Amino acid sequence: METRVCRLYDKHDLRVETETIAEPAHDQVLVAIGAGGICGSDLHYFHDGGFGPIRIREPIILGHEVAGTVLAVGPDVTGLDAGDRVAINPSRPCNTCKYCLEGLFNHCLNMRFYGSAIRHPHEQGAFRDRIISEAFRCEKIRPSTSLAEAACAEPLAVCLHARSQAGTLKGKRVLITGAGPIGALCAAVAKEDGAVEIVITDLQEKPLAVARRMGATSTIN
């Protein structure tokens, strides 16, 4: 079986290539990617060849905000079947460090992450037609949720965590600095939680217009 992949060789050197893909192992699933979001890190890799001290040192498949449809499941997989639509968690905890053993997987000391150049060899990403994923990374979505919406699950999780750290926003006034995808989603979750005033700032008019549609009551350039 073959799949197309979106591989970056150096800044501004992005190529669509074909590579062979195996059948899913006992605890894995084969997913046809239907939608993917472009993260700020993807843009930094493409435009700058990395960010901060993190540099591309070998060809890397980009992408980590993705959703798709299960095509096949491994023999030991339960709870997922061919045809299920899923959002894929880009994080893969090690399951052996002290935090993983306590169930605090988000604090894993050896976390792997789709499309990341932090480690070498790099962690290859999910901008491809088909991907083999561990079954535990796949979350089924409702029939009413589109794959494009499900691809926003990973950045939305950042915003939901921020809201949980802030406590209830009902009746509160909220300031959000930056109207990129995270900022716009923060406006949406603040509105959903009952904030009475949501002010968002940015340096560009286009993202501010999106933020207004997402729930911001006022915007400041």
GROMACS .gro file of C-alpha atoms in nm:
model
  221
    1MET     CA    1   0.000   0.000   0.000
    2GLU     CA    2   0.124   0.350  -0.080
    3THR     CA    3   0.035   0.693   0.050
    4ARG     CA    4   0.120   1.050  -0.041
    5VAL     CA    5   0.305   1.249   0.223
    6CYS     CA    6   0.386   1.619   0.263
    7ARG     CA    7   0.758   1.630   0.345
    8LEU     CA    8   0.972   1.934   0.422
    9TYR     CA    9   1.341   1.921   0.329
   10ASP     CA   10   1.440   2.276   0.418
   11LYS     CA   11   1.267   2.611   0.451
   12HIS     CA   12   1.044   2.669   0.148
   13ASP     CA   13   1.133   2.322   0.016
   14LEU     CA   14   0.807   2.130   0.066
   15ARG     CA   15   0.742   1.824  -0.150
   16VAL     CA   16   0.450   1.586  -0.199
   17GLU     CA   17   0.599   1.238  -0.222
   18THR     CA   18   0.486   0.877  -0.210
   19GLU     CA   19   0.596   0.615   0.039
   20THR     CA   20   0.495   0.262   0.131
   21ILE     CA   21   0.273   0.204   0.431
   22ALA     CA   22   0.240  -0.124   0.622
   23GLU     CA   23  -0.070  -0.297   0.755
   24PRO     CA   24  -0.170  -0.201   1.112
   25ALA     CA   25  -0.008  -0.405   1.390
   26HIS     CA   26  -0.206  -0.576   1.666
   27ASP     CA   27  -0.281  -0.253   1.858
   28GLN     CA   28  -0.291  -0.011   1.565
   29VAL     CA   29  -0.538   0.127   1.314
   30LEU     CA   30  -0.509   0.252   0.957
   31VAL     CA   31  -0.668   0.595   0.915
   32ALA     CA   32  -0.747   0.789   0.597
   33ILE     CA   33  -0.673   1.150   0.684
   34GLY     CA   34  -0.963   1.376   0.587
   35ALA     CA   35  -0.861   1.713   0.733
   36GLY     CA   36  -0.562   1.877   0.894
   37GLY     CA   37  -0.489   2.213   1.054
   38ILE     CA   38  -0.171   2.412   0.994
   39CYS     CA   39  -0.005   2.495   1.326
   40GLY     CA   40   0.231   2.783   1.397
   41SER     CA   41   0.510   2.529   1.434
   42ASP     CA   42   0.441   2.399   1.080
   43LEU     CA   43   0.468   2.756   0.951
   44HIS     CA   44   0.794   2.815   1.140
   45TYR     CA   45   0.943   2.494   0.999
   46PHE     CA   46   0.839   2.597   0.647
   47HIS     CA   47   0.939   2.964   0.658
   48ASP     CA   48   1.235   2.954   0.896
   49GLY     CA   49   1.358   2.595   0.902
   50GLY     CA   50   1.268   2.568   1.272
   51PHE     CA   51   1.199   2.784   1.575
   52GLY     CA   52   1.435   2.898   1.848
   53PRO     CA   53   1.707   2.634   1.888
   54ILE     CA   54   1.493   2.365   1.718
   55ARG     CA   55   1.611   2.319   1.359
   56ILE     CA   56   1.523   2.075   1.083
   57ARG     CA   57   1.815   1.834   1.054
   58GLU     CA   58   1.655   1.581   0.819
   59PRO     CA   59   1.344   1.561   0.597
   60ILE     CA   60   1.026   1.573   0.807
   61ILE     CA   61   0.659   1.512   0.735
   62LEU     CA   62   0.469   1.803   0.888
   63GLY     CA   63   0.129   1.812   1.058
   64HIS     CA   64  -0.026   1.710   1.388
   65GLU     CA   65  -0.380   1.853   1.397
   66VAL     CA   66  -0.566   1.586   1.199
   67ALA     CA   67  -0.884   1.380   1.176
   68GLY     CA   68  -0.993   1.101   0.946
   69THR     CA   69  -1.176   0.774   0.890
   70VAL     CA   70  -1.062   0.432   1.012
   71LEU     CA   71  -0.995   0.197   0.719
   72ALA     CA   72  -0.869  -0.111   0.907
   73VAL     CA   73  -0.794  -0.220   1.264
   74GLY     CA   74  -0.537  -0.454   1.414
   75PRO     CA   75  -0.649  -0.789   1.560
   76ASP     CA   76  -0.632  -0.675   1.925
   77VAL     CA   77  -0.807  -0.341   1.880
   78THR     CA   78  -1.141  -0.297   2.059
   79GLY     CA   79  -1.377  -0.002   2.049
   80LEU     CA   80  -1.285   0.102   1.696
   81ASP     CA   81  -1.406  -0.035   1.364
   82ALA     CA   82  -1.355   0.040   0.998
   83GLY     CA   83  -1.572   0.335   0.906
   84ASP     CA   84  -1.540   0.515   1.241
   85ARG     CA   85  -1.449   0.881   1.213
   86VAL     CA   86  -1.179   0.990   1.457
   87ALA     CA   87  -0.965   1.276   1.578
   88ILE     CA   88  -0.606   1.163   1.629
   89ASN     CA   89  -0.416   1.270   1.941
   90PRO     CA   90  -0.072   1.378   1.815
   91SER     CA   91   0.094   1.299   2.152
   92ARG     CA   92   0.239   0.958   2.233
   93PRO     CA   93   0.345   0.922   2.599
   94CYS     CA   94   0.609   0.666   2.689
   95ASN     CA   95   0.390   0.488   2.951
   96THR     CA   96   0.700   0.413   3.161
   97CYS     CA   97   0.816   0.739   3.326
   98LYS     CA   98   0.702   0.839   3.676
   99TYR     CA   99   0.430   1.070   3.546
  100CYS     CA  100   0.287   0.813   3.304
  101LEU     CA  101   0.277   0.555   3.584
  102GLU     CA  102   0.072   0.804   3.788
  103GLY     CA  103  -0.168   0.856   3.498
  104LEU     CA  104  -0.037   1.209   3.431
  105PHE     CA  105   0.036   1.140   3.067
  106ASN     CA  106   0.045   1.508   2.968
  107HIS     CA  107   0.356   1.547   3.186
  108CYS     CA  108   0.539   1.255   3.021
  109LEU     CA  109   0.916   1.305   3.034
  110ASN     CA  110   0.967   1.126   2.701
  111MET     CA  111   0.668   1.249   2.499
  112ARG     CA  112   0.668   1.194   2.124
  113PHE     CA  113   0.466   1.429   1.905
  114TYR     CA  114   0.367   1.409   1.538
  115GLY     CA  115   0.563   1.643   1.312
  116SER     CA  116   0.824   1.750   1.568
  117ALA     CA  117   1.192   1.823   1.501
  118ILE     CA  118   1.277   1.847   1.871
  119ARG     CA  119   1.419   1.493   1.871
  120HIS     CA  120   1.656   1.335   1.624
  121PRO     CA  121   1.554   1.131   1.434
  122HIS     CA  122   1.254   1.363   1.394
  123GLU     CA  123   0.900   1.253   1.473
  124GLN     CA  124   0.726   1.227   1.138
  125GLY     CA  125   0.391   1.402   1.109
  126ALA     CA  126   0.040   1.336   0.984
  127PHE     CA  127   0.005   1.539   0.663
  128ARG     CA  128  -0.049   1.232   0.448
  129ASP     CA  129  -0.335   1.043   0.283
  130ARG     CA  130  -0.312   0.748   0.521
  131ILE     CA  131  -0.141   0.693   0.855
  132ILE     CA  132  -0.086   0.403   1.094
  133SER     CA  133  -0.173   0.510   1.448
  134GLU     CA  134  -0.192   0.341   1.786
  135ALA     CA  135  -0.558   0.281   1.858
  136PHE     CA  136  -0.545   0.461   2.193
  137ARG     CA  137  -0.465   0.787   2.014
  138CYS     CA  138  -0.791   0.780   1.816
  139GLU     CA  139  -1.102   0.945   1.961
  140LYS     CA  140  -1.433   0.874   1.788
  141ILE     CA  141  -1.634   1.180   1.690
  142ARG     CA  142  -2.007   1.233   1.666
  143PRO     CA  143  -2.185   1.203   1.328
  144SER     CA  144  -2.269   1.573   1.352
  145THR     CA  145  -1.900   1.672   1.379
  146SER     CA  146  -1.716   1.728   1.052
  147LEU     CA  147  -1.360   1.608   1.003
  148ALA     CA  148  -1.252   1.971   0.965
  149GLU     CA  149  -1.403   2.051   1.305
  150ALA     CA  150  -1.244   1.741   1.457
  151ALA     CA  151  -0.903   1.849   1.328
  152CYS     CA  152  -0.941   2.150   1.560
  153ALA     CA  153  -0.968   1.924   1.866
  154GLU     CA  154  -0.598   1.950   1.953
  155PRO     CA  155  -0.576   2.332   1.955
  156LEU     CA  156  -0.921   2.350   2.119
  157ALA     CA  157  -0.786   2.132   2.402
  158VAL     CA  158  -0.524   2.400   2.472
  159CYS     CA  159  -0.801   2.657   2.513
  160LEU     CA  160  -1.017   2.433   2.731
  161HIS     CA  161  -0.717   2.374   2.958
  162ALA     CA  162  -0.659   2.750   2.981
  163ARG     CA  163  -1.022   2.800   3.077
  164SER     CA  164  -1.001   2.530   3.344
  165GLN     CA  165  -0.693   2.702   3.488
  166ALA     CA  166  -0.877   3.034   3.500
  167GLY     CA  167  -1.185   2.896   3.672
  168THR     CA  168  -1.540   2.990   3.583
  169LEU     CA  169  -1.572   3.284   3.345
  170LYS     CA  170  -1.943   3.337   3.396
  171GLY     CA  171  -2.005   3.710   3.438
  172LYS     CA  172  -1.633   3.789   3.397
  173ARG     CA  173  -1.447   4.030   3.167
  174VAL     CA  174  -1.178   3.856   2.961
  175LEU     CA  175  -0.876   3.990   2.773
  176ILE     CA  176  -0.714   3.770   2.508
  177THR     CA  177  -0.386   3.887   2.352
  178GLY     CA  178  -0.345   3.746   2.003
  179ALA     CA  179  -0.625   3.648   1.764
  180GLY     CA  180  -0.464   3.350   1.594
  181PRO     CA  181  -0.635   3.009   1.602
  182ILE     CA  182  -0.571   2.964   1.975
  183GLY     CA  183  -0.690   3.316   2.055
  184ALA     CA  184  -1.004   3.283   1.845
  185LEU     CA  185  -1.087   2.948   2.007
  186CYS     CA  186  -1.025   3.103   2.349
  187ALA     CA  187  -1.286   3.365   2.260
  188ALA     CA  188  -1.531   3.087   2.174
  189VAL     CA  189  -1.477   2.894   2.498
  190ALA     CA  190  -1.498   3.217   2.702
  191LYS     CA  191  -1.832   3.297   2.538
  192GLU     CA  192  -1.956   2.941   2.595
  193ASP     CA  193  -1.867   2.974   2.965
  194GLY     CA  194  -2.067   3.293   3.006
  195ALA     CA  195  -1.811   3.574   2.996
  196VAL     CA  196  -1.990   3.910   2.961
  197GLU     CA  197  -1.707   4.094   2.787
  198ILE     CA  198  -1.439   3.938   2.567
  199VAL     CA  199  -1.173   4.176   2.434
  200ILE     CA  200  -0.912   4.039   2.194
  201THR     CA  201  -0.607   4.214   2.048
  202ASP     CA  202  -0.395   4.152   1.739
  203LEU     CA  203  -0.179   4.331   1.483
  204GLN     CA  204  -0.389   4.228   1.181
  205GLU     CA  205  -0.752   4.295   1.089
  206LYS     CA  206  -0.825   3.956   0.930
  207PRO     CA  207  -0.779   3.744   1.245
  208LEU     CA  208  -0.966   4.007   1.448
  209ALA     CA  209  -1.263   3.967   1.214
  210VAL     CA  210  -1.254   3.591   1.274
  211ALA     CA  211  -1.236   3.649   1.649
  212ARG     CA  212  -1.553   3.860   1.635
  213ARG     CA  213  -1.734   3.574   1.463
  214MET     CA  214  -1.601   3.337   1.730
  215GLY     CA  215  -1.741   3.538   2.021
  216ALA     CA  216  -1.525   3.842   2.090
  217THR     CA  217  -1.739   4.139   2.196
  218SER     CA  218  -1.471   4.391   2.096
  219THR     CA  219  -1.136   4.387   1.918
  220ILE     CA  220  -0.830   4.611   1.932
  221ASN     CA  221  -0.566   4.640   1.661
   0.00000   0.00000   0.00000
